[in-house]
Amino acid sequence: MSTAVVVEAPGTHRLEAHTPREPGPGEALVRVHAVGICGSDREVYQGNRPEGYARYPLTPGHEWSGTVQAVGAGVPASLIGRKTVGEGFRNCQVCDRCHAGETTLCTSGYEETGFTQPGAMATTLTLPARLLHLLPDDADLTAAALLEPAACIAAAALKGNAQPGERVAVVGTGTLGMFAVQFLKAISPSELLVVGTRNDREALSRQFGAGDFRTRDQELPDDFDVVIETAGSASAARTSASLLRRGGRLVLTGIPAPGAEGLDPTDLVVRQLEVHTVFGAPPDAWGHAVRVFGAGLLDPLPLVTHELPLTEFPQAIELVGSGDPKVGKVLLRP
């Protein structure tokens, strides 16, 4: 039987029969292959999302891969049968931010698959076809289910604008950190440092291209050109800024809990640091992530440690929040 996860309210969920919604004009119906769980999904289940960034009851699932099963009027029939991933932000397409390509800043308000719109923790997902990014025919759909977090880091890599031969660093060794290592390695840096809190992530960091690995209690350099922060811990932003040379470029992607250490404005000014932030991924970042993945420069599979059926949603949520170092990316399979 086709099923879907429905979170009725924080801490309350059910499995229900799922009836695919036929695609309307401009829409596509995707059969879901796999859906990833991240900290944001745990926030949805616990009720910790900021006000306005979740709408109950809802079907979660914003990280997914699948195959186009049907299309609505105005959508090319050639999409049917194609492997695909898709953007989550349901932007209006007509405001000035959308016209500038900054769809995550759409002024019409926040709408996103899996948070305010039905997500992919179901057998199928119906969404605007304009949000799809098609994959090569031989793409591994299990690996492709991680392309949403990869796209967020692609946005960070594009904002950091690292050039070949520059010295680059990544702070954080989770899924986002390991994607950042791969994106930065692809631009041929002269040095690639990873800074984390867990020594057990050194081997994987080096496997993805890091030339050096240090924990935060070790002596850290202060002359890097670009740093991408992915940790989201209370002190991660300050640690990241301390790694930069004067005039260096910092990209923050983590969202720490309230009370985190802020960046020192005097330090930012006198060192002329360039600071960027990322929340989600606009179309150009999605396109970049899909291209890098298709070229074989991005390998998500080593990050996957658990694959569970959709019926084990509660166990998957517990795994994601367990703090167990053996737990990496958790996927659900409808």
mmCIF file with all atom_site columns, C-alpha atoms in Angstrom, residues 38-179:
data_model
loop_
_atom_site.group_PDB
_atom_site.id
_atom_site.type_symbol
_atom_site.label_atom_id
_atom_site.label_alt_id
_atom_site.label_comp_id
_atom_site.label_asym_id
_atom_site.label_entity_id
_atom_site.label_seq_id
_atom_site.pdbx_PDB_ins_code
_atom_site.Cartn_x
_atom_site.Cartn_y
_atom_site.Cartn_z
_atom_site.occupancy
_atom_site.B_iso_or_equiv
_atom_site.pdbx_formal_charge
_atom_site.auth_seq_id
_atom_site.auth_comp_id
_atom_site.auth_asym_id
_atom_site.auth_atom_id
_atom_site.pdbx_PDB_model_num
ATOM 1   C CA . CYS A 1 38  ? 18.318 16.331 8.486   1.00 0.00 ? 38  CYS A CA 1
ATOM 2   C CA . GLY A 1 39  ? 18.199 18.475 11.580  1.00 0.00 ? 39  GLY A CA 1
ATOM 3   C CA . SER A 1 40  ? 15.435 20.612 10.065  1.00 0.00 ? 40  SER A CA 1
ATOM 4   C CA . ASP A 1 41  ? 13.133 17.580 9.861   1.00 0.00 ? 41  ASP A CA 1
ATOM 5   C CA . ARG A 1 42  ? 13.864 16.863 13.499  1.00 0.00 ? 42  ARG A CA 1
ATOM 6   C CA . GLU A 1 43  ? 12.946 20.480 14.282  1.00 0.00 ? 43  GLU A CA 1
ATOM 7   C CA . VAL A 1 44  ? 9.640  19.987 12.470  1.00 0.00 ? 44  VAL A CA 1
ATOM 8   C CA . TYR A 1 45  ? 8.883  16.893 14.520  1.00 0.00 ? 45  TYR A CA 1
ATOM 9   C CA . GLN A 1 46  ? 9.893  18.539 17.796  1.00 0.00 ? 46  GLN A CA 1
ATOM 10  C CA . GLY A 1 47  ? 8.233  21.860 17.016  1.00 0.00 ? 47  GLY A CA 1
ATOM 11  C CA . ASN A 1 48  ? 11.460 23.886 17.121  1.00 0.00 ? 48  ASN A CA 1
ATOM 12  C CA . ARG A 1 49  ? 11.166 25.587 13.725  1.00 0.00 ? 49  ARG A CA 1
ATOM 13  C CA . PRO A 1 50  ? 10.874 29.383 13.864  1.00 0.00 ? 50  PRO A CA 1
ATOM 14  C CA . GLU A 1 51  ? 7.324  30.687 13.631  1.00 0.00 ? 51  GLU A CA 1
ATOM 15  C CA . GLY A 1 52  ? 6.092  30.680 10.039  1.00 0.00 ? 52  GLY A CA 1
ATOM 16  C CA . TYR A 1 53  ? 8.628  28.075 8.880   1.00 0.00 ? 53  TYR A CA 1
ATOM 17  C CA . ALA A 1 54  ? 6.403  25.012 9.404   1.00 0.00 ? 54  ALA A CA 1
ATOM 18  C CA . ARG A 1 55  ? 2.696  24.485 8.850   1.00 0.00 ? 55  ARG A CA 1
ATOM 19  C CA . TYR A 1 56  ? 0.934  21.562 10.513  1.00 0.00 ? 56  TYR A CA 1
ATOM 20  C CA . PRO A 1 57  ? -0.294 19.021 9.684   1.00 0.00 ? 57  PRO A CA 1
ATOM 21  C CA . LEU A 1 58  ? 2.387  18.325 7.107   1.00 0.00 ? 58  LEU A CA 1
ATOM 22  C CA . THR A 1 59  ? 4.250  15.607 5.252   1.00 0.00 ? 59  THR A CA 1
ATOM 23  C CA . PRO A 1 60  ? 7.991  16.307 5.753   1.00 0.00 ? 60  PRO A CA 1
ATOM 24  C CA . GLY A 1 61  ? 10.743 15.603 3.271   1.00 0.00 ? 61  GLY A CA 1
ATOM 25  C CA . HIS A 1 62  ? 12.751 18.270 1.450   1.00 0.00 ? 62  HIS A CA 1
ATOM 26  C CA . GLU A 1 63  ? 15.783 16.145 0.495   1.00 0.00 ? 63  GLU A CA 1
ATOM 27  C CA . TRP A 1 64  ? 14.732 13.624 -2.129  1.00 0.00 ? 64  TRP A CA 1
ATOM 28  C CA . SER A 1 65  ? 15.333 11.916 -5.449  1.00 0.00 ? 65  SER A CA 1
ATOM 29  C CA . GLY A 1 66  ? 12.970 10.123 -7.782  1.00 0.00 ? 66  GLY A CA 1
ATOM 30  C CA . THR A 1 67  ? 11.665 9.509  -11.280 1.00 0.00 ? 67  THR A CA 1
ATOM 31  C CA . VAL A 1 68  ? 9.107  11.595 -13.163 1.00 0.00 ? 68  VAL A CA 1
ATOM 32  C CA . GLN A 1 69  ? 5.960  9.499  -13.505 1.00 0.00 ? 69  GLN A CA 1
ATOM 33  C CA . ALA A 1 70  ? 3.495  11.955 -15.080 1.00 0.00 ? 70  ALA A CA 1
ATOM 34  C CA . VAL A 1 71  ? 3.284  15.585 -16.155 1.00 0.00 ? 71  VAL A CA 1
ATOM 35  C CA . GLY A 1 72  ? 0.502  18.142 -16.410 1.00 0.00 ? 72  GLY A CA 1
ATOM 36  C CA . ALA A 1 73  ? -0.506 20.416 -19.265 1.00 0.00 ? 73  ALA A CA 1
ATOM 37  C CA . GLY A 1 74  ? 2.268  22.606 -20.579 1.00 0.00 ? 74  GLY A CA 1
ATOM 38  C CA . VAL A 1 75  ? 5.076  20.316 -19.376 1.00 0.00 ? 75  VAL A CA 1
ATOM 39  C CA . PRO A 1 76  ? 7.093  18.365 -21.989 1.00 0.00 ? 76  PRO A CA 1
ATOM 40  C CA . ALA A 1 77  ? 6.150  14.682 -22.031 1.00 0.00 ? 77  ALA A CA 1
ATOM 41  C CA . SER A 1 78  ? 9.856  13.924 -22.555 1.00 0.00 ? 78  SER A CA 1
ATOM 42  C CA . LEU A 1 79  ? 10.337 14.415 -18.796 1.00 0.00 ? 79  LEU A CA 1
ATOM 43  C CA . ILE A 1 80  ? 8.429  11.211 -18.055 1.00 0.00 ? 80  ILE A CA 1
ATOM 44  C CA . GLY A 1 81  ? 10.840 8.478  -17.004 1.00 0.00 ? 81  GLY A CA 1
ATOM 45  C CA . ARG A 1 82  ? 13.680 10.892 -16.235 1.00 0.00 ? 82  ARG A CA 1
ATOM 46  C CA . LYS A 1 83  ? 15.579 10.711 -12.961 1.00 0.00 ? 83  LYS A CA 1
ATOM 47  C CA . THR A 1 84  ? 15.346 13.959 -11.049 1.00 0.00 ? 84  THR A CA 1
ATOM 48  C CA . VAL A 1 85  ? 15.775 16.021 -7.910  1.00 0.00 ? 85  VAL A CA 1
ATOM 49  C CA . GLY A 1 86  ? 14.008 19.269 -7.162  1.00 0.00 ? 86  GLY A CA 1
ATOM 50  C CA . GLU A 1 87  ? 14.229 22.641 -5.471  1.00 0.00 ? 87  GLU A CA 1
ATOM 51  C CA . GLY A 1 88  ? 12.239 23.142 -2.300  1.00 0.00 ? 88  GLY A CA 1
ATOM 52  C CA . PHE A 1 89  ? 11.490 26.877 -2.252  1.00 0.00 ? 89  PHE A CA 1
ATOM 53  C CA . ARG A 1 90  ? 8.114  27.641 -3.889  1.00 0.00 ? 90  ARG A CA 1
ATOM 54  C CA . ASN A 1 91  ? 9.012  31.118 -5.065  1.00 0.00 ? 91  ASN A CA 1
ATOM 55  C CA . CYS A 1 92  ? 6.578  33.507 -6.782  1.00 0.00 ? 92  CYS A CA 1
ATOM 56  C CA . GLN A 1 93  ? 8.779  34.123 -9.878  1.00 0.00 ? 93  GLN A CA 1
ATOM 57  C CA . VAL A 1 94  ? 7.606  37.739 -10.251 1.00 0.00 ? 94  VAL A CA 1
ATOM 58  C CA . CYS A 1 95  ? 9.153  39.756 -7.392  1.00 0.00 ? 95  CYS A CA 1
ATOM 59  C CA . ASP A 1 96  ? 12.453 41.593 -7.847  1.00 0.00 ? 96  ASP A CA 1
ATOM 60  C CA . ARG A 1 97  ? 14.398 39.008 -5.817  1.00 0.00 ? 97  ARG A CA 1
ATOM 61  C CA . CYS A 1 98  ? 13.060 36.139 -7.925  1.00 0.00 ? 98  CYS A CA 1
ATOM 62  C CA . HIS A 1 99  ? 13.912 38.012 -11.129 1.00 0.00 ? 99  HIS A CA 1
ATOM 63  C CA . ALA A 1 100 ? 17.434 38.454 -9.755  1.00 0.00 ? 100 ALA A CA 1
ATOM 64  C CA . GLY A 1 101 ? 17.678 34.672 -9.270  1.00 0.00 ? 101 GLY A CA 1
ATOM 65  C CA . GLU A 1 102 ? 17.578 34.976 -5.474  1.00 0.00 ? 102 GLU A CA 1
ATOM 66  C CA . THR A 1 103 ? 14.539 32.743 -5.074  1.00 0.00 ? 103 THR A CA 1
ATOM 67  C CA . THR A 1 104 ? 15.297 31.940 -1.425  1.00 0.00 ? 104 THR A CA 1
ATOM 68  C CA . LEU A 1 105 ? 14.648 35.634 -0.703  1.00 0.00 ? 105 LEU A CA 1
ATOM 69  C CA . CYS A 1 106 ? 11.257 35.737 -2.450  1.00 0.00 ? 106 CYS A CA 1
ATOM 70  C CA . THR A 1 107 ? 9.321  38.703 -1.048  1.00 0.00 ? 107 THR A CA 1
ATOM 71  C CA . SER A 1 108 ? 5.953  36.942 -1.356  1.00 0.00 ? 108 SER A CA 1
ATOM 72  C CA . GLY A 1 109 ? 6.679  34.927 1.787   1.00 0.00 ? 109 GLY A CA 1
ATOM 73  C CA . TYR A 1 110 ? 8.188  31.609 2.736   1.00 0.00 ? 110 TYR A CA 1
ATOM 74  C CA . GLU A 1 111 ? 6.848  28.410 1.151   1.00 0.00 ? 111 GLU A CA 1
ATOM 75  C CA . GLU A 1 112 ? 8.961  25.246 0.965   1.00 0.00 ? 112 GLU A CA 1
ATOM 76  C CA . THR A 1 113 ? 8.427  21.587 0.188   1.00 0.00 ? 113 THR A CA 1
ATOM 77  C CA . GLY A 1 114 ? 8.360  19.532 3.372   1.00 0.00 ? 114 GLY A CA 1
ATOM 78  C CA . PHE A 1 115 ? 7.785  22.502 5.676   1.00 0.00 ? 115 PHE A CA 1
ATOM 79  C CA . THR A 1 116 ? 4.749  24.429 4.464   1.00 0.00 ? 116 THR A CA 1
ATOM 80  C CA . GLN A 1 117 ? 3.953  22.314 1.382   1.00 0.00 ? 117 GLN A CA 1
ATOM 81  C CA . PRO A 1 118 ? 3.636  18.488 1.173   1.00 0.00 ? 118 PRO A CA 1
ATOM 82  C CA . GLY A 1 119 ? 7.050  16.838 1.172   1.00 0.00 ? 119 GLY A CA 1
ATOM 83  C CA . ALA A 1 120 ? 8.619  13.647 -0.092  1.00 0.00 ? 120 ALA A CA 1
ATOM 84  C CA . MET A 1 121 ? 8.043  11.301 2.855   1.00 0.00 ? 121 MET A CA 1
ATOM 85  C CA . ALA A 1 122 ? 5.421  9.623  0.702   1.00 0.00 ? 122 ALA A CA 1
ATOM 86  C CA . THR A 1 123 ? 5.318  7.331  -2.286  1.00 0.00 ? 123 THR A CA 1
ATOM 87  C CA . THR A 1 124 ? 4.946  10.262 -4.692  1.00 0.00 ? 124 THR A CA 1
ATOM 88  C CA . LEU A 1 125 ? 5.427  14.023 -4.726  1.00 0.00 ? 125 LEU A CA 1
ATOM 89  C CA . THR A 1 126 ? 3.633  16.507 -6.989  1.00 0.00 ? 126 THR A CA 1
ATOM 90  C CA . LEU A 1 127 ? 5.346  19.852 -7.517  1.00 0.00 ? 127 LEU A CA 1
ATOM 91  C CA . PRO A 1 128 ? 5.897  22.587 -10.120 1.00 0.00 ? 128 PRO A CA 1
ATOM 92  C CA . ALA A 1 129 ? 7.941  21.110 -12.967 1.00 0.00 ? 129 ALA A CA 1
ATOM 93  C CA . ARG A 1 130 ? 10.037 24.290 -13.111 1.00 0.00 ? 130 ARG A CA 1
ATOM 94  C CA . LEU A 1 131 ? 11.652 23.190 -9.839  1.00 0.00 ? 131 LEU A CA 1
ATOM 95  C CA . LEU A 1 132 ? 13.020 19.932 -11.267 1.00 0.00 ? 132 LEU A CA 1
ATOM 96  C CA . HIS A 1 133 ? 16.685 19.373 -12.066 1.00 0.00 ? 133 HIS A CA 1
ATOM 97  C CA . LEU A 1 134 ? 17.107 16.367 -14.337 1.00 0.00 ? 134 LEU A CA 1
ATOM 98  C CA . LEU A 1 135 ? 19.897 13.859 -13.728 1.00 0.00 ? 135 LEU A CA 1
ATOM 99  C CA . PRO A 1 136 ? 21.945 11.693 -16.094 1.00 0.00 ? 136 PRO A CA 1
ATOM 100 C CA . ASP A 1 137 ? 20.236 8.425  -17.019 1.00 0.00 ? 137 ASP A CA 1
ATOM 101 C CA . ASP A 1 138 ? 22.888 6.427  -15.147 1.00 0.00 ? 138 ASP A CA 1
ATOM 102 C CA . ALA A 1 139 ? 22.667 8.519  -11.957 1.00 0.00 ? 139 ALA A CA 1
ATOM 103 C CA . ASP A 1 140 ? 22.524 6.679  -8.638  1.00 0.00 ? 140 ASP A CA 1
ATOM 104 C CA . LEU A 1 141 ? 19.239 7.842  -7.116  1.00 0.00 ? 141 LEU A CA 1
ATOM 105 C CA . THR A 1 142 ? 20.279 6.861  -3.600  1.00 0.00 ? 142 THR A CA 1
ATOM 106 C CA . ALA A 1 143 ? 23.280 9.175  -3.844  1.00 0.00 ? 143 ALA A CA 1
ATOM 107 C CA . ALA A 1 144 ? 21.170 11.852 -5.548  1.00 0.00 ? 144 ALA A CA 1
ATOM 108 C CA . ALA A 1 145 ? 18.846 12.040 -2.523  1.00 0.00 ? 145 ALA A CA 1
ATOM 109 C CA . LEU A 1 146 ? 21.622 14.073 -0.868  1.00 0.00 ? 146 LEU A CA 1
ATOM 110 C CA . LEU A 1 147 ? 21.732 16.732 -3.573  1.00 0.00 ? 147 LEU A CA 1
ATOM 111 C CA . GLU A 1 148 ? 19.560 19.175 -1.589  1.00 0.00 ? 148 GLU A CA 1
ATOM 112 C CA . PRO A 1 149 ? 22.177 19.688 1.151   1.00 0.00 ? 149 PRO A CA 1
ATOM 113 C CA . ALA A 1 150 ? 24.819 19.595 -1.579  1.00 0.00 ? 150 ALA A CA 1
ATOM 114 C CA . ALA A 1 151 ? 23.015 22.432 -3.364  1.00 0.00 ? 151 ALA A CA 1
ATOM 115 C CA . CYS A 1 152 ? 23.058 24.514 -0.165  1.00 0.00 ? 152 CYS A CA 1
ATOM 116 C CA . ILE A 1 153 ? 26.817 24.065 0.009   1.00 0.00 ? 153 ILE A CA 1
ATOM 117 C CA . ALA A 1 154 ? 27.101 24.794 -3.711  1.00 0.00 ? 154 ALA A CA 1
ATOM 118 C CA . ALA A 1 155 ? 25.507 28.153 -2.880  1.00 0.00 ? 155 ALA A CA 1
ATOM 119 C CA . ALA A 1 156 ? 28.189 28.690 -0.240  1.00 0.00 ? 156 ALA A CA 1
ATOM 120 C CA . ALA A 1 157 ? 30.966 27.691 -2.642  1.00 0.00 ? 157 ALA A CA 1
ATOM 121 C CA . LEU A 1 158 ? 29.677 30.132 -5.267  1.00 0.00 ? 158 LEU A CA 1
ATOM 122 C CA . LYS A 1 159 ? 29.510 32.970 -2.714  1.00 0.00 ? 159 LYS A CA 1
ATOM 123 C CA . GLY A 1 160 ? 32.983 32.170 -1.426  1.00 0.00 ? 160 GLY A CA 1
ATOM 124 C CA . ASN A 1 161 ? 34.265 32.355 -5.016  1.00 0.00 ? 161 ASN A CA 1
ATOM 125 C CA . ALA A 1 162 ? 37.443 30.417 -4.220  1.00 0.00 ? 162 ALA A CA 1
ATOM 126 C CA . GLN A 1 163 ? 39.976 30.503 -7.034  1.00 0.00 ? 163 GLN A CA 1
ATOM 127 C CA . PRO A 1 164 ? 42.493 27.833 -8.067  1.00 0.00 ? 164 PRO A CA 1
ATOM 128 C CA . GLY A 1 165 ? 45.596 28.061 -5.907  1.00 0.00 ? 165 GLY A CA 1
ATOM 129 C CA . GLU A 1 166 ? 43.919 29.803 -2.967  1.00 0.00 ? 166 GLU A CA 1
ATOM 130 C CA . ARG A 1 167 ? 44.099 28.481 0.578   1.00 0.00 ? 167 ARG A CA 1
ATOM 131 C CA . VAL A 1 168 ? 40.677 27.278 1.713   1.00 0.00 ? 168 VAL A CA 1
ATOM 132 C CA . ALA A 1 169 ? 39.217 25.761 4.872   1.00 0.00 ? 169 ALA A CA 1
ATOM 133 C CA . VAL A 1 170 ? 36.026 24.102 6.086   1.00 0.00 ? 170 VAL A CA 1
ATOM 134 C CA . VAL A 1 171 ? 34.762 24.297 9.670   1.00 0.00 ? 171 VAL A CA 1
ATOM 135 C CA . GLY A 1 172 ? 32.447 21.397 10.506  1.00 0.00 ? 172 GLY A CA 1
ATOM 136 C CA . THR A 1 173 ? 32.598 17.718 9.617   1.00 0.00 ? 173 THR A CA 1
ATOM 137 C CA . GLY A 1 174 ? 28.956 16.721 9.184   1.00 0.00 ? 174 GLY A CA 1
ATOM 138 C CA . THR A 1 175 ? 27.205 16.120 5.863   1.00 0.00 ? 175 THR A CA 1
ATOM 139 C CA . LEU A 1 176 ? 27.466 19.784 4.864   1.00 0.00 ? 176 LEU A CA 1
ATOM 140 C CA . GLY A 1 177 ? 31.122 19.957 5.824   1.00 0.00 ? 177 GLY A CA 1
ATOM 141 C CA . MET A 1 178 ? 32.007 16.913 3.770   1.00 0.00 ? 178 MET A CA 1
ATOM 142 C CA . PHE A 1 179 ? 30.206 18.382 0.761   1.00 0.00 ? 179 PHE A CA 1
#
